[in-house]
GROMACS .gro file of C-alpha atoms in nm:
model
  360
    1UNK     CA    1   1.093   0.457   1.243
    2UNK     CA    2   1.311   0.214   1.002
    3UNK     CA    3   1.127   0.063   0.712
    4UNK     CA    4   1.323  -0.227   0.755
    5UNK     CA    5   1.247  -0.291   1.067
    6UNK     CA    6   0.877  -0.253   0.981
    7UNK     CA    7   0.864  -0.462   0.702
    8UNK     CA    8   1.027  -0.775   0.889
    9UNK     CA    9   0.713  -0.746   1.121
   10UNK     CA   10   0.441  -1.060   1.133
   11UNK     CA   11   0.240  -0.736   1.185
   12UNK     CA   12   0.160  -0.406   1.150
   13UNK     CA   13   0.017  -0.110   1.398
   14UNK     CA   14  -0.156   0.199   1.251
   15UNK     CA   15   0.147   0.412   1.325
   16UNK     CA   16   0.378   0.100   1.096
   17UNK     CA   17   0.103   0.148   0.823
   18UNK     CA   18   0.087   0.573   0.829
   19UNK     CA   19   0.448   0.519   0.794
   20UNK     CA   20   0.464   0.321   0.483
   21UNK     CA   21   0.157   0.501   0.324
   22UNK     CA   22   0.363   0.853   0.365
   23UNK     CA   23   0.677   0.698   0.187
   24UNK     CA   24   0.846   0.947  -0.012
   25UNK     CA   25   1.214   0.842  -0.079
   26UNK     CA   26   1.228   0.607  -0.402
   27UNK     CA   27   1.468   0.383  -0.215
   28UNK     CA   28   1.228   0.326   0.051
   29UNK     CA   29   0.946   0.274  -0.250
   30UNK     CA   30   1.121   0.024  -0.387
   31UNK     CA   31   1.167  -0.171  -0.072
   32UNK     CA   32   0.800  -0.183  -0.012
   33UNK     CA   33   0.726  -0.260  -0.391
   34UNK     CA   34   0.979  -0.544  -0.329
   35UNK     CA   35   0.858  -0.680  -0.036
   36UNK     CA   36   0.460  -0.669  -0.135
   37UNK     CA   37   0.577  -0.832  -0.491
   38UNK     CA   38   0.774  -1.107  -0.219
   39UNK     CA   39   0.451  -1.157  -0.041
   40UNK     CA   40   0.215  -1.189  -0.336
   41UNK     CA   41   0.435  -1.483  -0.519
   42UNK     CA   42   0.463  -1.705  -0.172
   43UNK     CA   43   0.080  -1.648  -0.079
   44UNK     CA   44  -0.133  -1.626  -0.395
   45UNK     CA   45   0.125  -1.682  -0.675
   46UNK     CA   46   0.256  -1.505  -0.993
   47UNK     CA   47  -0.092  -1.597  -1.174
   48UNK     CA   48  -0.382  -1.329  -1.295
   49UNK     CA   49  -0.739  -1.438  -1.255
   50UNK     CA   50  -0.976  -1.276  -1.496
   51UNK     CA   51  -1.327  -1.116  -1.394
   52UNK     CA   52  -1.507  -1.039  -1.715
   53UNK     CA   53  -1.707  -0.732  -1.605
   54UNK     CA   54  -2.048  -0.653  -1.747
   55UNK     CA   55  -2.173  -0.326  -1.624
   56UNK     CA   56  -2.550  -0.421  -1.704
   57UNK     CA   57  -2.727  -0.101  -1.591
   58UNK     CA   58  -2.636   0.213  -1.489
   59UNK     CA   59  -3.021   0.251  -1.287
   60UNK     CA   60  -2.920   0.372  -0.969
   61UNK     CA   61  -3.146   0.411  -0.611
   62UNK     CA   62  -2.854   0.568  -0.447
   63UNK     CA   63  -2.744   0.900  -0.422
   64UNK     CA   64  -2.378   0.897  -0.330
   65UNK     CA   65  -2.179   1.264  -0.377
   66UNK     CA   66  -1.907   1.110  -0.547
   67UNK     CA   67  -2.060   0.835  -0.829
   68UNK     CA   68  -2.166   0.971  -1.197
   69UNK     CA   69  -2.452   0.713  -1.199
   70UNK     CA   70  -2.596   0.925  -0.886
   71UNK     CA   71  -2.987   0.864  -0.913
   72UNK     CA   72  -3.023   1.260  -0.914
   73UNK     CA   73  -2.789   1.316  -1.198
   74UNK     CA   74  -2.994   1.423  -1.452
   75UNK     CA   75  -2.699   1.377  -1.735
   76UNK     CA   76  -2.657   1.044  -1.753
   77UNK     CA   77  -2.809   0.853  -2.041
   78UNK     CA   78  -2.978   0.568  -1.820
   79UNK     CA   79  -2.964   0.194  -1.979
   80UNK     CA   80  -3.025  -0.190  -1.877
   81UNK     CA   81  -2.907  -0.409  -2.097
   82UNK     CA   82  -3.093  -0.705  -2.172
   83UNK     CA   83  -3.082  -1.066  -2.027
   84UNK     CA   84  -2.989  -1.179  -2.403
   85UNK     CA   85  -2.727  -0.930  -2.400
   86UNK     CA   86  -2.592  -1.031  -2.059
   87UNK     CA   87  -2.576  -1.419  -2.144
   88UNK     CA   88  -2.380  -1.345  -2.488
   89UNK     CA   89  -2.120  -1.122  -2.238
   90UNK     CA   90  -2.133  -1.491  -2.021
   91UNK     CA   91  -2.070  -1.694  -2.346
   92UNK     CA   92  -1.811  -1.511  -2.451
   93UNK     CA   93  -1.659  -1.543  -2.102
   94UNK     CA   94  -1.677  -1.909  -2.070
   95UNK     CA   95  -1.522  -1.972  -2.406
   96UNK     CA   96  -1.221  -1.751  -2.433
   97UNK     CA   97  -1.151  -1.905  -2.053
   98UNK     CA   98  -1.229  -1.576  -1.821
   99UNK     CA   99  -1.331  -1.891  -1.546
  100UNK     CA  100  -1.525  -1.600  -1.370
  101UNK     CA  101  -1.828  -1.339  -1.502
  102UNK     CA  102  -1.850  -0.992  -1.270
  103UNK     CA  103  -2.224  -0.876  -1.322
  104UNK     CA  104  -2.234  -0.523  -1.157
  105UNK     CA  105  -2.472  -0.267  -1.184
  106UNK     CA  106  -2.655   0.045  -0.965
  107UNK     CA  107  -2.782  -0.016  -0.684
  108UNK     CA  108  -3.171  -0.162  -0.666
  109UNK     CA  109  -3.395  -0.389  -0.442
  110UNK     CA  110  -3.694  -0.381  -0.617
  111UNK     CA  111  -3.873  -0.707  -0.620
  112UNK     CA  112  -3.824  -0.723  -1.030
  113UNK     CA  113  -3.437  -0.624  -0.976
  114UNK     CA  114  -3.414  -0.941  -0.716
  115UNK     CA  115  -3.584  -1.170  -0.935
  116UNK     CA  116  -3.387  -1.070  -1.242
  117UNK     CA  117  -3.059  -1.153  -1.106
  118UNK     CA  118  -3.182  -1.470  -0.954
  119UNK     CA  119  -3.318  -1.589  -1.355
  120UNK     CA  120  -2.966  -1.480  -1.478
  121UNK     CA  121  -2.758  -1.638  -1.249
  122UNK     CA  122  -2.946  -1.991  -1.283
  123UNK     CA  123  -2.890  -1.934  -1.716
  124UNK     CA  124  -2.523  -1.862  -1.671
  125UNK     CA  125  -2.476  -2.156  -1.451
  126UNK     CA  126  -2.661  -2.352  -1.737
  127UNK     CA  127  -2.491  -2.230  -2.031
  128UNK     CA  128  -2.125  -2.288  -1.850
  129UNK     CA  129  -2.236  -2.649  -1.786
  130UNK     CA  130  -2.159  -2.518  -1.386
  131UNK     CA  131  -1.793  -2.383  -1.449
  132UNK     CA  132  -1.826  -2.022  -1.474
  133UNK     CA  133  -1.744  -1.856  -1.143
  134UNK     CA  134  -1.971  -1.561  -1.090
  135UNK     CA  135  -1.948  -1.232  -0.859
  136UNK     CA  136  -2.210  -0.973  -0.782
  137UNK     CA  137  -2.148  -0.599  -0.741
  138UNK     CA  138  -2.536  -0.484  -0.700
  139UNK     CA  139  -2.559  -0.317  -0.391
  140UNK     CA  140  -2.746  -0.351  -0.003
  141UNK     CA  141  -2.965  -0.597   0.014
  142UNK     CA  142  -3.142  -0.781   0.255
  143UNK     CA  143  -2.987  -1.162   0.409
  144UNK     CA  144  -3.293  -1.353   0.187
  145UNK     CA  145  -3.177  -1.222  -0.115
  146UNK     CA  146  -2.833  -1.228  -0.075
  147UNK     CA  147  -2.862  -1.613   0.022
  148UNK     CA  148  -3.106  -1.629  -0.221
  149UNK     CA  149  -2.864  -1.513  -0.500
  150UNK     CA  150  -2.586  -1.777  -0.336
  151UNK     CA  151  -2.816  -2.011  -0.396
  152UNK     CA  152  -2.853  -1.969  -0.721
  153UNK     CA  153  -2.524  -1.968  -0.799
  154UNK     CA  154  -2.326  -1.658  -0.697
  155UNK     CA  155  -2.054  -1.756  -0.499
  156UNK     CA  156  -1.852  -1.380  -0.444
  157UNK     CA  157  -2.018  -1.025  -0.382
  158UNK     CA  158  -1.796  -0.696  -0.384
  159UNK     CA  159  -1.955  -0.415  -0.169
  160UNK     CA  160  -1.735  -0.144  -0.153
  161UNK     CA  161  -1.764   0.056   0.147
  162UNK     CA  162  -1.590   0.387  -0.005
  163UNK     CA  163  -1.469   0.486   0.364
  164UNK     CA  164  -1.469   0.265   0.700
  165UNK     CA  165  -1.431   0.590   0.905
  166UNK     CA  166  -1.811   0.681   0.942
  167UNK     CA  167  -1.711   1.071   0.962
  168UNK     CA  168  -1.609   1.044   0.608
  169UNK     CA  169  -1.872   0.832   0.492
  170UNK     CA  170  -2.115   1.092   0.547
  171UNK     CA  171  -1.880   1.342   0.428
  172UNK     CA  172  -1.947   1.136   0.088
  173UNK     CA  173  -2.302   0.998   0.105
  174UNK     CA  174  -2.630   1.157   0.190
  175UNK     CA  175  -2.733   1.109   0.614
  176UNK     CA  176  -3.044   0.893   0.584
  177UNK     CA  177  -3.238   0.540   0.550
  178UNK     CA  178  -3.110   0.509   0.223
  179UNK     CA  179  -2.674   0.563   0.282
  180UNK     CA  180  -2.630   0.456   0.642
  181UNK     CA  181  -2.346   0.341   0.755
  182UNK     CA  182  -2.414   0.069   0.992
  183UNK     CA  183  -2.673  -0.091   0.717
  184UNK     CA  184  -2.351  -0.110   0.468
  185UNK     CA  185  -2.177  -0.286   0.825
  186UNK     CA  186  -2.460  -0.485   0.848
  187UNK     CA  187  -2.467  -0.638   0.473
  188UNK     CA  188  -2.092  -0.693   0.446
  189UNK     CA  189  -2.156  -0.925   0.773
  190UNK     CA  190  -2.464  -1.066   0.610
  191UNK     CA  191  -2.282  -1.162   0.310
  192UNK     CA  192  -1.993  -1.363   0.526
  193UNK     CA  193  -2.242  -1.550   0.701
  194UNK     CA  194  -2.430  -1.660   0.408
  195UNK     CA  195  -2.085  -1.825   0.261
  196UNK     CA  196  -1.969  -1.546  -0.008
  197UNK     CA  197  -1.644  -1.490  -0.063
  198UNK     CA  198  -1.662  -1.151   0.050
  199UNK     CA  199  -1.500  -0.818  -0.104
  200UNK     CA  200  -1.529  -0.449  -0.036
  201UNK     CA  201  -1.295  -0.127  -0.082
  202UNK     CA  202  -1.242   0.235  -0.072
  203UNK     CA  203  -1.169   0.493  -0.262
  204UNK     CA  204  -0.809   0.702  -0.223
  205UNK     CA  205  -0.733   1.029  -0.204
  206UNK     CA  206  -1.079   1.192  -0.143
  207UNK     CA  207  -1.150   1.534   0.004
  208UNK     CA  208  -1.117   1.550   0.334
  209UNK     CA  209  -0.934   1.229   0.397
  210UNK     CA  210  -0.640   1.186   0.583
  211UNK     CA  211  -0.317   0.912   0.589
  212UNK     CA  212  -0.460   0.788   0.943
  213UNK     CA  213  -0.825   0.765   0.781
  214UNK     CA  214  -0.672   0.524   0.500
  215UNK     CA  215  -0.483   0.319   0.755
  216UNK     CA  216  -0.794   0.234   0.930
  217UNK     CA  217  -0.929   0.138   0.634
  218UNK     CA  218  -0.666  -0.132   0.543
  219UNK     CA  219  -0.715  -0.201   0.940
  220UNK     CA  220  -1.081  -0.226   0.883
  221UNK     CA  221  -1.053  -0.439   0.611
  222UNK     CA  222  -0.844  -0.688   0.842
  223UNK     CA  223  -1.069  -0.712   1.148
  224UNK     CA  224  -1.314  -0.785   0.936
  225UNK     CA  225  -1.181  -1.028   0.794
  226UNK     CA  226  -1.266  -0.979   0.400
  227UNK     CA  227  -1.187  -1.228   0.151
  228UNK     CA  228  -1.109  -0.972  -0.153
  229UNK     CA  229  -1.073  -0.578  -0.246
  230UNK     CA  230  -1.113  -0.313  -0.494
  231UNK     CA  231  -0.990  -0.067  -0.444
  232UNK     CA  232  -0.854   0.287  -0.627
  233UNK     CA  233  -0.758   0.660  -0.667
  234UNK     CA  234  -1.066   0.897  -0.633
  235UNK     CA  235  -1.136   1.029  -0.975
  236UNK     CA  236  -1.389   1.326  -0.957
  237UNK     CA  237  -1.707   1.373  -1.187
  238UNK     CA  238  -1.826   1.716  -1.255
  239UNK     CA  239  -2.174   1.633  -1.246
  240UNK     CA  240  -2.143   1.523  -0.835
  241UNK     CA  241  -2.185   1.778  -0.539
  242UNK     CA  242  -1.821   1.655  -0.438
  243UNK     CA  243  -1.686   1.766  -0.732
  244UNK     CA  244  -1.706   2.150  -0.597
  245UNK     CA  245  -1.485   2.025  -0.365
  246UNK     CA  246  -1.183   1.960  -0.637
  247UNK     CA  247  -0.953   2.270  -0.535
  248UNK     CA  248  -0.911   1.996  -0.193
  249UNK     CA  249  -0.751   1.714  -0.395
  250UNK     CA  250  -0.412   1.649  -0.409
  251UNK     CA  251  -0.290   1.573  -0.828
  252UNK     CA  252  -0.386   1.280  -0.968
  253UNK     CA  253  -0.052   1.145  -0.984
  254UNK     CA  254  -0.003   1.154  -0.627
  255UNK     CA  255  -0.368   0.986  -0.591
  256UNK     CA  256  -0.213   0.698  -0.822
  257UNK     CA  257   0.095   0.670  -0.604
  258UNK     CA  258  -0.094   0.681  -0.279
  259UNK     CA  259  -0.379   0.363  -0.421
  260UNK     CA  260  -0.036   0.160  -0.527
  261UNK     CA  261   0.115   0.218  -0.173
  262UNK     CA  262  -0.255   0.146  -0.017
  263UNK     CA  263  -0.223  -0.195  -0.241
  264UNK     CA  264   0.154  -0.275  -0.129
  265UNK     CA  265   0.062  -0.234   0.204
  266UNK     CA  266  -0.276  -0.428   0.201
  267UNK     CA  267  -0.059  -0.707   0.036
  268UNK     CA  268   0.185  -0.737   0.329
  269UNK     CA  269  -0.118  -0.686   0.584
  270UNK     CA  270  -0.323  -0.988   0.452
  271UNK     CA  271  -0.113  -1.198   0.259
  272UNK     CA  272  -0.361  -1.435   0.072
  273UNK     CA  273  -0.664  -1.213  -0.042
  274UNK     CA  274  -0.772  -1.120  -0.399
  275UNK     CA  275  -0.684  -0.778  -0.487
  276UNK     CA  276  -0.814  -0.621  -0.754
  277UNK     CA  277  -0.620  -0.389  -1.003
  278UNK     CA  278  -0.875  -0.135  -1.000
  279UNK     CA  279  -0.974   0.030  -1.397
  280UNK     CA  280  -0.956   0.341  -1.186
  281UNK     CA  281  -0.539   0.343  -1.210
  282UNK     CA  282  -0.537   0.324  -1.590
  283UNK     CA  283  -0.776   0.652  -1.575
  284UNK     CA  284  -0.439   0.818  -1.474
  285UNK     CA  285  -0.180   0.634  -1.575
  286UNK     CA  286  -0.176   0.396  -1.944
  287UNK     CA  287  -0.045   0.096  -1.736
  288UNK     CA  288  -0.185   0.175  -1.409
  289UNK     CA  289  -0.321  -0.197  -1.371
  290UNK     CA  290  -0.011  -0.338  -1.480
  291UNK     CA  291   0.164  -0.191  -1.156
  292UNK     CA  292  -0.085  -0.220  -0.967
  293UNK     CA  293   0.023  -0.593  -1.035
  294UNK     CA  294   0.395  -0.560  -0.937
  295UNK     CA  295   0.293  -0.424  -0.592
  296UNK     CA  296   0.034  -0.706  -0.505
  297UNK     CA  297  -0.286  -0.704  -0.723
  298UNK     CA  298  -0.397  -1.066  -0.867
  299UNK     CA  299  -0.707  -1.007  -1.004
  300UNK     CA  300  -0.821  -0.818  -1.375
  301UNK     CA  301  -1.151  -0.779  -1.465
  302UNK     CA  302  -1.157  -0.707  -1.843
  303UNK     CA  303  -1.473  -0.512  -1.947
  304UNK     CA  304  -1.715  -0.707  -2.201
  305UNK     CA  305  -2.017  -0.505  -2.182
  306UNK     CA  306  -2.100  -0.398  -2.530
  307UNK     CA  307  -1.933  -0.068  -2.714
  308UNK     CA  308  -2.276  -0.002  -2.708
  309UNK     CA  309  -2.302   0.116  -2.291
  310UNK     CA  310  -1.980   0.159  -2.186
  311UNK     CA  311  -1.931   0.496  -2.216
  312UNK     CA  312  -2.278   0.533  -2.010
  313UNK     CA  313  -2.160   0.355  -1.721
  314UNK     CA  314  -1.931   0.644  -1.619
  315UNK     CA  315  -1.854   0.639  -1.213
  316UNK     CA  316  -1.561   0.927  -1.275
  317UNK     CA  317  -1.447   1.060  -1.592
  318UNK     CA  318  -1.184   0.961  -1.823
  319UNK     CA  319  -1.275   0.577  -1.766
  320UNK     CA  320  -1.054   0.410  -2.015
  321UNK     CA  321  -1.136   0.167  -2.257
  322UNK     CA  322  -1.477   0.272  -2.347
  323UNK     CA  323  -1.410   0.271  -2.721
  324UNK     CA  324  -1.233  -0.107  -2.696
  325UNK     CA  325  -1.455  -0.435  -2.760
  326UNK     CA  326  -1.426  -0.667  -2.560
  327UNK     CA  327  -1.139  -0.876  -2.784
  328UNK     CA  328  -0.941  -0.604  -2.812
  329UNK     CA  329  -0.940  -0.599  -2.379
  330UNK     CA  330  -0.831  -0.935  -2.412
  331UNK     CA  331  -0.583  -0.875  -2.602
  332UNK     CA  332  -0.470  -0.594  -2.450
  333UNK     CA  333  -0.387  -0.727  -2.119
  334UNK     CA  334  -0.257  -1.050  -2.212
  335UNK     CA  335   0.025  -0.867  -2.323
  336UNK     CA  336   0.063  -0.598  -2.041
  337UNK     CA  337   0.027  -0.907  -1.784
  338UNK     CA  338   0.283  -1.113  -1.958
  339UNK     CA  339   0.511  -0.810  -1.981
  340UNK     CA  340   0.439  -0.754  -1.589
  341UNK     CA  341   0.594  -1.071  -1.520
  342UNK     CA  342   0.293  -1.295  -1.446
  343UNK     CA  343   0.095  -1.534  -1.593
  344UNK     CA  344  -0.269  -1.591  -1.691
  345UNK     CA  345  -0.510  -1.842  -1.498
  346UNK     CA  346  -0.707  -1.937  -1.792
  347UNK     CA  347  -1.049  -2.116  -1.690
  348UNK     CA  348  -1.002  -2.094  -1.326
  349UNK     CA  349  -1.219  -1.954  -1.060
  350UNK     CA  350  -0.934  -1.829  -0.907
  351UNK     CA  351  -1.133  -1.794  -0.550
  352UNK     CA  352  -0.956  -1.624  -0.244
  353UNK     CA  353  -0.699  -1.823  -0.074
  354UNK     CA  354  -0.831  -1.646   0.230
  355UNK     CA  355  -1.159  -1.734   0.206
  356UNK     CA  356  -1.031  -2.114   0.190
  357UNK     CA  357  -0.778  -2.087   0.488
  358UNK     CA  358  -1.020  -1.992   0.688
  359UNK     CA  359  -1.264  -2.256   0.563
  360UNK     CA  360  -1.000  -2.500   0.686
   0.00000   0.00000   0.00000
């Protein structure tokens, strides 16, 4: 195979994308980097949109293998942050110009939990006079309440799916009502359908996976047409049952190099979606987000939750920036996204080209 000849493609077959995932030779790395960098300024532009992320609770229902906030970990100091907190964190994103608020949290469909976000969605909207975007990160839920939530004023919902290749998954997640695969199918469809701008996203480099399980995940992502990702390098937490399974991983800076190729090659495969520059990469690397962004990612969601939680809301270890308030984020990556060659979009949504294509 020539990577020339597979990067001048309109597409790309599972064998193309194995190919460029297994890159080794920096010349050939380069290429790719070149050609994804190509792709992101004619499609989306050399422009950042900022998410400013409030993790406001670390409850979880769910008892994935691989998360820290795993409902039976017993070692995690549970919070929720309060609805006062929340709309200071939305404040403070309106006016320093974020455009768009990410409220995430674990994983709950209690009636209270459903309620809740619908209140806080409705007070952001009123405090940003209507101009703050907003996106949701809070789980399964069923079609009512996610059109319920749109209603209110949600307009994008990231639901990671962790692995599309349903052997995995349950490698991953417990087998029952509560981690089924087909139900996570089921809600990413639901969202579409209801009108979100739709994101979900893997993790890379996990036990047991393979190159050809990560290629049908960008493939995945494709046929199903998804408007955004997130996506990263596994980073193991001692206190999960897949962490026993460590000795399997390959090093972390391979993990890092493999989630920048998975990004590259995502970028060439669907040329006008949001991608994320997951926090994940700066867990390994100091400016892991900042080349995330010369190979394709557009999007940077600064963390404003308070000092006070961050270092509670701990997926994997060695989550950066716990110990930063939320100024000294901002400051922080204006420079490292100036210095990466792009620019800032300052009070814009900045929704998914994709998503409006297809409106068309």
């Amino acid at each position: 195979m020539n990577i020339d000849h597979i990067l001048n493609k309109e597409n790309f077959t599972k064998e193309d994308i194995i190919y460029l995932l297994s890159l080794k030779d920096e010349n050939d790395l380069q290429k790719l980097a070149k050609k994804a960098l190509e792709v992101k300024s004619k499609h989306v532009g050399r422009v950042v949109y900022y998410r400013g992320l409030v993790e406001f609770s670390n409850i979880c229902a769910k008892n994935c293998y691989y998360c820290g906030i795993r409902r039976d970990n017993r070692n995690t100091n549970r919070y929720n942050v309060s609805d006062d907190e929340i709309l200071e964190a939305a404040k403070y994103s309106y006016e320093n110009g974020y455009g768009s608020l990410v409220l995430q949290s674990g994983e709950l469909d209690s009636p209270y939990f459903i309620d809740r976000i619908d209140n806080l969605l409705r007070e952001i909207k009123k405090l940003s006079n209507n101009e703050l975007g907003i996106t949701l990160s809070c789980g399964e839920q069923s079609k009512e309440t996610y059109q319920r939530w749109f209603e209110s004023g949600a307009h994008r919902y990231l639901l990671r799916i962790e692995s599309s290749v349903e052997s995995l998954y349950y490698r991953i997640h417990p087998r029952d009502k509560k981690h089924d695969f087909q139900t996570r199918i089921k809600a990413l469809q639901d969202l579409k359908e209801v009108g979100y701008q739709t994101g979900t996203g893997v993790m890379i480099g996990l036990p047991f996976q393979k190159i050809e399980d990560l290629a049908d995940d960008l493939l995945f992502f494709k046929n199903i047409d998804v408007d955004m990702i997130g996506m990263g390098p596994y980073i193991e937490h001692e206190d999960t049952p897949l962490y026993q399974f460590s000795h399997l991983l390959m090093p972390k800076e391979e993990r890092f190099k493999l989630a920048l190729r998975m990004i590259a090659v995502l970028r060439i495969l669907m040329k006008d979606i949001n991608i994320a520059a997951a926090t994940a990469l700066q867990a390994i690397d100091p400016i892991g987000r900042e080349k995330a962004l010369s190979v394709g990612a557009n999007v940077i969601m600064p963390n404003i939750t308070s000092n006070e939680y961050r270092g509670d809301y701990l997926l994997y270890e060695n989550k950066p920036c716990i110990d930063e308030n939320a100024e000294d984020c901002k400051s922080c990556l204006e420079a490292r996204i100036h210095l990466a060659g792009d620019s800032i979009g300052y009070n814009e949504w900045g929704d998914s080209k994709h998503f409006k294509n297809r409106k068309r």
